[in-house]
Tab-separated table of C-alpha atoms in Angstrom:
chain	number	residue	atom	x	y	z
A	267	UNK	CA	-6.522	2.993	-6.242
A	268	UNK	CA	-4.626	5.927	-5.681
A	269	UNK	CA	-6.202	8.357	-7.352
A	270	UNK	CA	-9.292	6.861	-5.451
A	271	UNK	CA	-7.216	7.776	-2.324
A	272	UNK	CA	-6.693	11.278	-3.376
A	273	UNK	CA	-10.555	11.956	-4.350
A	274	UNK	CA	-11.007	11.449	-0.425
A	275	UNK	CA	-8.492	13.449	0.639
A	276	UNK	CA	-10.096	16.224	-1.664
A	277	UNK	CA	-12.897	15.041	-0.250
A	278	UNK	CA	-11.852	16.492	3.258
A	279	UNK	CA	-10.488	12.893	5.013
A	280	UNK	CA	-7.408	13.112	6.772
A	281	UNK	CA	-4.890	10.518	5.799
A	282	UNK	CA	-5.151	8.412	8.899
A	283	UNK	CA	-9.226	8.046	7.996
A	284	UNK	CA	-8.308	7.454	4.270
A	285	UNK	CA	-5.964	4.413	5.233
A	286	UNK	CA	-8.165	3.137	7.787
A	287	UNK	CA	-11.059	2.557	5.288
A	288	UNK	CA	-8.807	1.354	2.853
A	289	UNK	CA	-7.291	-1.010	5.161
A	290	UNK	CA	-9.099	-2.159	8.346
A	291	UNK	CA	-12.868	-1.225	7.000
A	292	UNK	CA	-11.443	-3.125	3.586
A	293	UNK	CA	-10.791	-6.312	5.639
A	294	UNK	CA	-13.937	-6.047	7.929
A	295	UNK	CA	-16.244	-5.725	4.446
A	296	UNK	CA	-14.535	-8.658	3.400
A	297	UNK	CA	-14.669	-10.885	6.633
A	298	UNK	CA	-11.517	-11.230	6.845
A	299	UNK	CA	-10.756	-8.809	9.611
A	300	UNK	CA	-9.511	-11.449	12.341
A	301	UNK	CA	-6.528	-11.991	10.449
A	302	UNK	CA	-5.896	-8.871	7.968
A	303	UNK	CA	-6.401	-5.129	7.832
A	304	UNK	CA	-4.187	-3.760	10.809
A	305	UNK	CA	-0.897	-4.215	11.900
A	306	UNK	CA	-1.612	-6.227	15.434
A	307	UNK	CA	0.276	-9.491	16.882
A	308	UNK	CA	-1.299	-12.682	15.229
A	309	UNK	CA	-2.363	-10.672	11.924
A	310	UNK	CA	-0.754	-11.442	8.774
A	311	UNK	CA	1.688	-8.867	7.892
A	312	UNK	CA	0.526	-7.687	4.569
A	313	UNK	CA	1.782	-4.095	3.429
A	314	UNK	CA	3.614	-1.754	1.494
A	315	UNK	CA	6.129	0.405	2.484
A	316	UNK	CA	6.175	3.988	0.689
A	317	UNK	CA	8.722	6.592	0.199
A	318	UNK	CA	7.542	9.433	2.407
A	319	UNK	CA	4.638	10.336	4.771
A	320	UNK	CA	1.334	9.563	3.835
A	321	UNK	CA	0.156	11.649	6.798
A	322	UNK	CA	1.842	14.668	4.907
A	323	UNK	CA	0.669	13.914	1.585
A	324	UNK	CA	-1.617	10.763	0.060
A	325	UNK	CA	0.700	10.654	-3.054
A	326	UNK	CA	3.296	9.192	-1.342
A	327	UNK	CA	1.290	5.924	-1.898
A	328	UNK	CA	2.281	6.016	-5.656
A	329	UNK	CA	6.230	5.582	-4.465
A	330	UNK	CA	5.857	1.668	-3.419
A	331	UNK	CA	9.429	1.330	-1.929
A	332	UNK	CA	8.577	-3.114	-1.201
A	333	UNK	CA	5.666	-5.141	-1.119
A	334	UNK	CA	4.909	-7.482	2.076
A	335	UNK	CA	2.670	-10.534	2.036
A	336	UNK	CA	2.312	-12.582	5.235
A	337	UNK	CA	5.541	-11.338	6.918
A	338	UNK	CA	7.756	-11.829	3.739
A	339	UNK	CA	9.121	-9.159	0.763
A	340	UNK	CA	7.712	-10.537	-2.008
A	341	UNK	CA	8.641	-7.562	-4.305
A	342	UNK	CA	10.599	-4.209	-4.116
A	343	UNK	CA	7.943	-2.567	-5.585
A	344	UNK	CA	6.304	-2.540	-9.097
A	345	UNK	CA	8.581	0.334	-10.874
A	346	UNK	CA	12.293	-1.191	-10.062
A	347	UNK	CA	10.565	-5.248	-10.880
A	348	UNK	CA	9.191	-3.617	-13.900
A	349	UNK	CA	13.098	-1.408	-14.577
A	350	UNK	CA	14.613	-4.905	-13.951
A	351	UNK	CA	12.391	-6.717	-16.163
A	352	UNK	CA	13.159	-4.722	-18.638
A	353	UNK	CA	16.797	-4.681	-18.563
A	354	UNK	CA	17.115	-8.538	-19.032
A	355	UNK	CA	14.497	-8.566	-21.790
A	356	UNK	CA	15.941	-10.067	-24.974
């Protein structure tokens, strides 16, 4: 998916079109746009927080900093769950 994100910005999108489709032209496509697909009062609150300014630069979507899913953290992102996985394997 990110490397998908990239390809558009190469592409010539700016990074507020590239998250738009990805998010609220996602959710429409789906049908599921009343409740998901923008951050608006009475939408779920699913999202991911990066490290950095995805204005500035699309990579910054690669540095998932905590993952969101209706309102509550439900991770703080895949590369420290995967670190602490690790370091409590047997």
């Amino acid at each position: 998916e990110h490397y998908e994100l990239e390809l558009m910005q190469k592409a010539g999108l700016s990074a507020e079109q590239i998250i738009a489709l990805s998010t609220r032209n996602g959710a429409e496509l789906l049908g599921i746009a009343d409740s998901k697909g923008t951050l608006e009062v009475g939408k779920e609150a699913d999202l991911l927080l990066v490290k950095g300014d995805v204005s500035q630069n699309i990579r910054a979507t690669r540095d998932i900093v905590s993952v969101w899913d209706d309102g509550k953290q439900v991770s703080d992102g895949p590369l420290r769950d995967a670190a602490l996985k690790d370091k409590w394997r047997p």
